[in-house]
PDB file of C-alpha atoms in Angstrom:
ATOM      1  CA  UNK A   1      12.390  36.256 -68.529  1.00 51.00           C
ATOM      2  CA  UNK A   2      13.557  38.608 -65.811  1.00 55.00           C
ATOM      3  CA  UNK A   3      16.825  39.637 -64.590  1.00 61.00           C
ATOM      4  CA  UNK A   4      18.593  36.967 -62.604  1.00 55.00           C
ATOM      5  CA  UNK A   5      21.482  37.335 -60.278  1.00 54.00           C
ATOM      6  CA  UNK A   6      25.163  36.581 -61.517  1.00 55.00           C
ATOM      7  CA  UNK A   7      25.410  33.710 -59.404  1.00 51.00           C
ATOM      8  CA  UNK A   8      22.143  32.107 -60.530  1.00 50.00           C
ATOM      9  CA  UNK A   9      23.019  32.442 -64.319  1.00 52.00           C
ATOM     10  CA  UNK A  10      26.038  30.909 -63.876  1.00 51.00           C
ATOM     11  CA  UNK A  11      24.848  27.746 -62.221  1.00 50.00           C
ATOM     12  CA  UNK A  12      24.914  24.454 -64.126  1.00 52.00           C
ATOM     13  CA  UNK A  13      21.362  23.701 -62.642  1.00 52.00           C
ATOM     14  CA  UNK A  14      19.860  26.674 -64.075  1.00 48.00           C
ATOM     15  CA  UNK A  15      16.740  26.457 -66.418  1.00 52.00           C
ATOM     16  CA  UNK A  16      17.064  28.079 -69.851  1.00 50.00           C
ATOM     17  CA  UNK A  17      14.292  28.842 -72.194  1.00 52.00           C
ATOM     18  CA  UNK A  18      14.945  26.207 -74.753  1.00 53.00           C
ATOM     19  CA  UNK A  19      16.004  23.327 -72.482  1.00 52.00           C
ATOM     20  CA  UNK A  20      14.356  20.995 -69.783  1.00 53.00           C
ATOM     21  CA  UNK A  21      15.494  21.040 -66.157  1.00 51.00           C
ATOM     22  CA  UNK A  22      17.829  18.255 -65.323  1.00 53.00           C
ATOM     23  CA  UNK A  23      18.351  18.644 -61.810  1.00 53.00           C
ATOM     24  CA  UNK A  24      16.951  22.343 -61.335  1.00 50.00           C
ATOM     25  CA  UNK A  25      14.983  23.591 -58.699  1.00 49.00           C
ATOM     26  CA  UNK A  26      11.671  22.195 -59.730  1.00 51.00           C
ATOM     27  CA  UNK A  27      13.147  18.419 -59.339  1.00 49.00           C
ATOM     28  CA  UNK A  28      14.315  19.416 -55.850  1.00 48.00           C
ATOM     29  CA  UNK A  29      10.900  20.576 -54.825  1.00 51.00           C
ATOM     30  CA  UNK A  30       9.487  17.310 -56.097  1.00 51.00           C
ATOM     31  CA  UNK A  31      12.014  15.207 -54.196  1.00 53.00           C
ATOM     32  CA  UNK A  32      11.450  17.362 -51.086  1.00 51.00           C
ATOM     33  CA  UNK A  33       7.706  16.354 -51.174  1.00 56.00           C
ATOM     34  CA  UNK A  34       8.716  12.685 -50.763  1.00 59.00           C
ATOM     35  CA  UNK A  35      11.021  13.323 -47.953  1.00 66.00           C
ATOM     36  CA  UNK A  36       8.422  15.700 -46.415  1.00 79.00           C
ATOM     37  CA  UNK A  37       5.886  12.665 -46.671  1.00 84.00           C
ATOM     38  CA  UNK A  38       8.364  10.213 -45.190  1.00 83.00           C
ATOM     39  CA  UNK A  39       9.169  12.592 -42.347  1.00 86.00           C
ATOM     40  CA  UNK A  40       5.319  12.778 -41.582  1.00 89.00           C
ATOM     41  CA  UNK A  41       4.909   9.061 -41.709  1.00 90.00           C
ATOM     42  CA  UNK A  42       7.962   8.413 -39.490  1.00 90.00           C
ATOM     43  CA  UNK A  43       6.676  11.031 -36.824  1.00 91.00           C
ATOM     44  CA  UNK A  44       3.212   9.469 -36.869  1.00 92.00           C
ATOM     45  CA  UNK A  45       4.754   5.976 -36.291  1.00 93.00           C
ATOM     46  CA  UNK A  46       7.110   7.168 -33.555  1.00 93.00           C
ATOM     47  CA  UNK A  47       4.238   9.066 -31.774  1.00 93.00           C
ATOM     48  CA  UNK A  48       2.131   6.086 -32.012  1.00 93.00           C
ATOM     49  CA  UNK A  49       4.753   3.871 -30.516  1.00 93.00           C
ATOM     50  CA  UNK A  50       5.262   6.370 -27.928  1.00 92.00           C
ATOM     51  CA  UNK A  51       1.366   6.276 -27.047  1.00 93.00           C
ATOM     52  CA  UNK A  52       1.279   2.275 -27.028  1.00 93.00           C
ATOM     53  CA  UNK A  53       4.350   2.436 -24.646  1.00 91.00           C
ATOM     54  CA  UNK A  54       2.567   4.941 -22.464  1.00 90.00           C
ATOM     55  CA  UNK A  55      -0.545   2.943 -22.443  1.00 90.00           C
ATOM     56  CA  UNK A  56       1.144  -0.201 -21.598  1.00 88.00           C
ATOM     57  CA  UNK A  57       3.025   1.507 -18.822  1.00 87.00           C
ATOM     58  CA  UNK A  58      -0.236   2.891 -17.387  1.00 87.00           C
ATOM     59  CA  UNK A  59      -1.820  -0.525 -17.458  1.00 84.00           C
ATOM     60  CA  UNK A  60       1.160  -2.387 -15.874  1.00 83.00           C
ATOM     61  CA  UNK A  61       1.557   0.347 -13.261  1.00 84.00           C
ATOM     62  CA  UNK A  62      -2.150   0.147 -12.334  1.00 82.00           C
ATOM     63  CA  UNK A  63      -2.028  -3.712 -11.976  1.00 81.00           C
ATOM     64  CA  UNK A  64       1.121  -3.553  -9.703  1.00 82.00           C
ATOM     65  CA  UNK A  65      -0.532  -0.838  -7.584  1.00 81.00           C
ATOM     66  CA  UNK A  66      -3.781  -2.989  -7.246  1.00 81.00           C
ATOM     67  CA  UNK A  67      -1.626  -5.872  -6.238  1.00 77.00           C
ATOM     68  CA  UNK A  68       0.230  -3.906  -3.771  1.00 75.00           C
ATOM     69  CA  UNK A  69      -2.888  -2.460  -2.165  1.00 74.00           C
ATOM     70  CA  UNK A  70      -4.436  -5.843  -1.888  1.00 71.00           C
ATOM     71  CA  UNK A  71      -1.356  -7.253  -0.211  1.00 67.00           C
ATOM     72  CA  UNK A  72      -1.503  -4.361   2.192  1.00 65.00           C
ATOM     73  CA  UNK A  73      -5.098  -4.797   3.019  1.00 62.00           C
ATOM     74  CA  UNK A  74      -4.551  -8.573   3.618  1.00 60.00           C
ATOM     75  CA  UNK A  75      -1.834  -8.097   6.023  1.00 65.00           C
ATOM     76  CA  UNK A  76      -3.002  -4.620   7.541  1.00 80.00           C
ATOM     77  CA  UNK A  77      -5.447  -6.423  10.107  1.00 82.00           C
ATOM     78  CA  UNK A  78      -2.539  -8.741  11.354  1.00 86.00           C
ATOM     79  CA  UNK A  79      -0.146  -5.912  11.608  1.00 86.00           C
ATOM     80  CA  UNK A  80      -2.670  -3.750  13.348  1.00 88.00           C
ATOM     81  CA  UNK A  81      -3.565  -6.474  15.869  1.00 89.00           C
ATOM     82  CA  UNK A  82       0.025  -7.720  16.616  1.00 89.00           C
ATOM     83  CA  UNK A  83       1.290  -4.138  17.122  1.00 91.00           C
ATOM     84  CA  UNK A  84      -1.573  -2.935  19.197  1.00 92.00           C
ATOM     85  CA  UNK A  85      -1.495  -5.939  21.408  1.00 92.00           C
ATOM     86  CA  UNK A  86       2.381  -5.921  21.729  1.00 90.00           C
ATOM     87  CA  UNK A  87       2.260  -2.196  22.739  1.00 90.00           C
ATOM     88  CA  UNK A  88      -0.616  -2.619  25.295  1.00 91.00           C
ATOM     89  CA  UNK A  89       1.367  -5.598  26.722  1.00 89.00           C
ATOM     90  CA  UNK A  90       4.459  -3.632  27.116  1.00 88.00           C
ATOM     91  CA  UNK A  91       2.435  -0.549  28.455  1.00 88.00           C
ATOM     92  CA  UNK A  92       1.210  -2.855  31.491  1.00 85.00           C
ATOM     93  CA  UNK A  93       4.500  -4.940  31.784  1.00 80.00           C
ATOM     94  CA  UNK A  94       4.556  -4.867  35.677  1.00 79.00           C
ATOM     95  CA  UNK A  95       3.628  -6.907  38.531  1.00 73.00           C
ATOM     96  CA  UNK A  96       0.347  -8.665  37.934  1.00 80.00           C
ATOM     97  CA  UNK A  97      -1.365  -6.103  35.787  1.00 86.00           C
ATOM     98  CA  UNK A  98      -1.888  -8.699  32.960  1.00 90.00           C
ATOM     99  CA  UNK A  99      -4.101 -11.671  32.960  1.00 90.00           C
ATOM    100  CA  UNK A 100      -6.684 -13.545  30.883  1.00 91.00           C
ATOM    101  CA  UNK A 101     -10.285 -13.903  31.911  1.00 92.00           C
ATOM    102  CA  UNK A 102     -13.575 -15.054  30.360  1.00 92.00           C
ATOM    103  CA  UNK A 103     -16.398 -12.244  30.254  1.00 90.00           C
ATOM    104  CA  UNK A 104     -19.971 -13.554  29.009  1.00 89.00           C
ATOM    105  CA  UNK A 105     -18.221 -16.639  27.517  1.00 91.00           C
ATOM    106  CA  UNK A 106     -15.770 -14.612  25.518  1.00 93.00           C
ATOM    107  CA  UNK A 107     -11.867 -14.872  26.136  1.00 94.00           C
ATOM    108  CA  UNK A 108     -10.205 -11.562  27.053  1.00 94.00           C
ATOM    109  CA  UNK A 109      -6.910 -10.238  27.623  1.00 93.00           C
ATOM    110  CA  UNK A 110      -7.013  -7.935  30.762  1.00 93.00           C
ATOM    111  CA  UNK A 111      -4.770  -5.234  31.844  1.00 92.00           C
ATOM    112  CA  UNK A 112      -5.029  -3.361  34.955  1.00 93.00           C
ATOM    113  CA  UNK A 113      -4.397   0.432  35.415  1.00 90.00           C
ATOM    114  CA  UNK A 114      -4.424   2.508  38.534  1.00 89.00           C
ATOM    115  CA  UNK A 115      -5.382   6.329  37.896  1.00 90.00           C
ATOM    116  CA  UNK A 116      -6.086   8.593  40.749  1.00 92.00           C
ATOM    117  CA  UNK A 117      -6.418   5.816  43.412  1.00 92.00           C
ATOM    118  CA  UNK A 118      -9.115   3.992  41.273  1.00 94.00           C
ATOM    119  CA  UNK A 119      -8.535   0.716  39.297  1.00 93.00           C
ATOM    120  CA  UNK A 120      -9.516   0.348  35.611  1.00 94.00           C
ATOM    121  CA  UNK A 121      -9.332  -2.645  33.394  1.00 94.00           C
ATOM    122  CA  UNK A 122      -8.549  -2.722  29.617  1.00 94.00           C
ATOM    123  CA  UNK A 123     -10.214  -5.719  27.916  1.00 95.00           C
ATOM    124  CA  UNK A 124      -8.875  -7.052  24.513  1.00 95.00           C
ATOM    125  CA  UNK A 125     -11.148  -9.500  22.947  1.00 95.00           C
ATOM    126  CA  UNK A 126     -12.759 -10.693  19.882  1.00 95.00           C
ATOM    127  CA  UNK A 127     -16.602  -9.922  19.094  1.00 94.00           C
ATOM    128  CA  UNK A 128     -18.493 -10.361  15.870  1.00 94.00           C
ATOM    129  CA  UNK A 129     -15.323 -10.784  13.760  1.00 92.00           C
ATOM    130  CA  UNK A 130     -13.644  -7.562  15.246  1.00 93.00           C
ATOM    131  CA  UNK A 131     -10.875  -7.479  17.768  1.00 94.00           C
ATOM    132  CA  UNK A 132     -12.160  -4.872  20.275  1.00 95.00           C
ATOM    133  CA  UNK A 133     -10.796  -2.883  23.254  1.00 95.00           C
ATOM    134  CA  UNK A 134     -13.019  -1.885  26.233  1.00 95.00           C
ATOM    135  CA  UNK A 135     -11.522   0.557  29.046  1.00 94.00           C
ATOM    136  CA  UNK A 136     -13.812   0.452  32.067  1.00 93.00           C
ATOM    137  CA  UNK A 137     -13.492   0.768  35.823  1.00 94.00           C
ATOM    138  CA  UNK A 138     -12.925  -2.322  37.598  1.00 92.00           C
ATOM    139  CA  UNK A 139     -16.234  -2.305  39.542  1.00 91.00           C
ATOM    140  CA  UNK A 140     -18.236  -1.867  36.453  1.00 89.00           C
ATOM    141  CA  UNK A 141     -19.936  -4.937  34.758  1.00 88.00           C
ATOM    142  CA  UNK A 142     -18.181  -4.846  31.343  1.00 89.00           C
ATOM    143  CA  UNK A 143     -20.439  -4.677  28.200  1.00 89.00           C
ATOM    144  CA  UNK A 144     -18.728  -6.201  25.306  1.00 89.00           C
ATOM    145  CA  UNK A 145     -20.694  -4.402  22.788  1.00 91.00           C
ATOM    146  CA  UNK A 146     -19.347  -1.088  24.042  1.00 91.00           C
ATOM    147  CA  UNK A 147     -15.781  -1.762  22.961  1.00 92.00           C
ATOM    148  CA  UNK A 148     -13.807   0.086  20.190  1.00 93.00           C
ATOM    149  CA  UNK A 149     -12.982  -1.918  16.991  1.00 93.00           C
ATOM    150  CA  UNK A 150      -9.252  -2.530  16.424  1.00 92.00           C
ATOM    151  CA  UNK A 151      -9.054  -4.928  13.542  1.00 90.00           C
ATOM    152  CA  UNK A 152     -11.085  -7.480  11.625  1.00 90.00           C
ATOM    153  CA  UNK A 153     -10.146 -10.925  12.847  1.00 92.00           C
ATOM    154  CA  UNK A 154     -11.589 -14.480  12.470  1.00 92.00           C
ATOM    155  CA  UNK A 155     -10.057 -15.884  15.598  1.00 93.00           C
ATOM    156  CA  UNK A 156      -8.281 -14.776  18.835  1.00 94.00           C
ATOM    157  CA  UNK A 157      -7.068 -17.009  21.495  1.00 93.00           C
ATOM    158  CA  UNK A 158      -4.840 -16.476  24.741  1.00 93.00           C
ATOM    159  CA  UNK A 159      -3.037 -19.362  26.303  1.00 92.00           C
ATOM    160  CA  UNK A 160      -0.773 -18.981  29.303  1.00 89.00           C
ATOM    161  CA  UNK A 161       2.288 -21.286  29.307  1.00 86.00           C
ATOM    162  CA  UNK A 162       3.981 -23.088  32.410  1.00 83.00           C
ATOM    163  CA  UNK A 163       6.748 -20.513  31.982  1.00 83.00           C
ATOM    164  CA  UNK A 164       4.389 -17.573  32.538  1.00 82.00           C
ATOM    165  CA  UNK A 165       4.388 -16.494  28.816  1.00 87.00           C
ATOM    166  CA  UNK A 166       1.317 -15.604  27.110  1.00 90.00           C
ATOM    167  CA  UNK A 167       0.817 -17.145  23.590  1.00 93.00           C
ATOM    168  CA  UNK A 168      -1.685 -14.936  21.775  1.00 93.00           C
ATOM    169  CA  UNK A 169      -2.728 -16.290  18.448  1.00 94.00           C
ATOM    170  CA  UNK A 170      -5.132 -14.712  15.972  1.00 92.00           C
ATOM    171  CA  UNK A 171      -6.303 -15.056  12.388  1.00 91.00           C
ATOM    172  CA  UNK A 172      -7.537 -12.541   9.897  1.00 88.00           C
ATOM    173  CA  UNK A 173     -10.508 -13.116   7.496  1.00 87.00           C
ATOM    174  CA  UNK A 174      -8.304 -14.183   4.750  1.00 82.00           C
ATOM    175  CA  UNK A 175      -7.083 -17.066   7.012  1.00 86.00           C
ATOM    176  CA  UNK A 176      -3.446 -15.455   7.386  1.00 85.00           C
ATOM    177  CA  UNK A 177      -2.325 -16.153  11.110  1.00 88.00           C
ATOM    178  CA  UNK A 178      -0.140 -14.690  13.516  1.00 88.00           C
ATOM    179  CA  UNK A 179       1.218 -15.596  16.984  1.00 90.00           C
ATOM    180  CA  UNK A 180       2.698 -13.695  19.688  1.00 91.00           C
ATOM    181  CA  UNK A 181       4.623 -14.981  22.593  1.00 88.00           C
ATOM    182  CA  UNK A 182       4.813 -12.277  25.357  1.00 88.00           C
ATOM    183  CA  UNK A 183       6.249 -12.232  28.952  1.00 82.00           C
ATOM    184  CA  UNK A 184       4.727  -9.945  31.473  1.00 78.00           C
ATOM    185  CA  UNK A 185       6.496  -8.394  34.250  1.00 67.00           C
ATOM    186  CA  UNK A 186      10.290  -8.664  34.872  1.00 56.00           C
ATOM    187  CA  UNK A 187      12.040 -11.826  33.447  1.00 52.00           C
ATOM    188  CA  UNK A 188      12.385 -14.561  36.156  1.00 50.00           C
ATOM    189  CA  UNK A 189      16.235 -15.526  36.675  1.00 47.00           C
ATOM    190  CA  UNK A 190      16.773 -19.070  37.734  1.00 47.00           C
TER     191      UNK A 190
END
């Protein structure tokens, strides 16, 4: 039934008109379909495993991120308060520029500044759950509500030790606490 090339006619797997194919082209096509189906199933399973792995990675990464952010938020108020107080303390670390006082029943850390022959005071205090700073001329009566919020805190205490050190302790709303021990002015040499 038609002219076949020389190499095709001499092949032992050729199909003749009076015989059935043993392992001819038709049987190879049939085997190829099984292989093709297995390839598709393997690809689908492999892709599904990839998607499941990707989903697990996203879920676990999201949880790790939430945990990290929550830890940062918990400690952020303490870090902000301690860094701020320490920086302010060192900026005023001279002579008698630092002292503690009570203003309207609220304990405050006070720091003097001299600008253009006028004395100003920076007050650091706790009001309504917020550590605040108020910068005002010394001759003004301080209004604590006018202060700028620094951090959310539950408590803020200032104690002066016998050695002239200031112990400043505070606690955040989650009851994590911090205590600073700071020395104003030049260290005393005995």
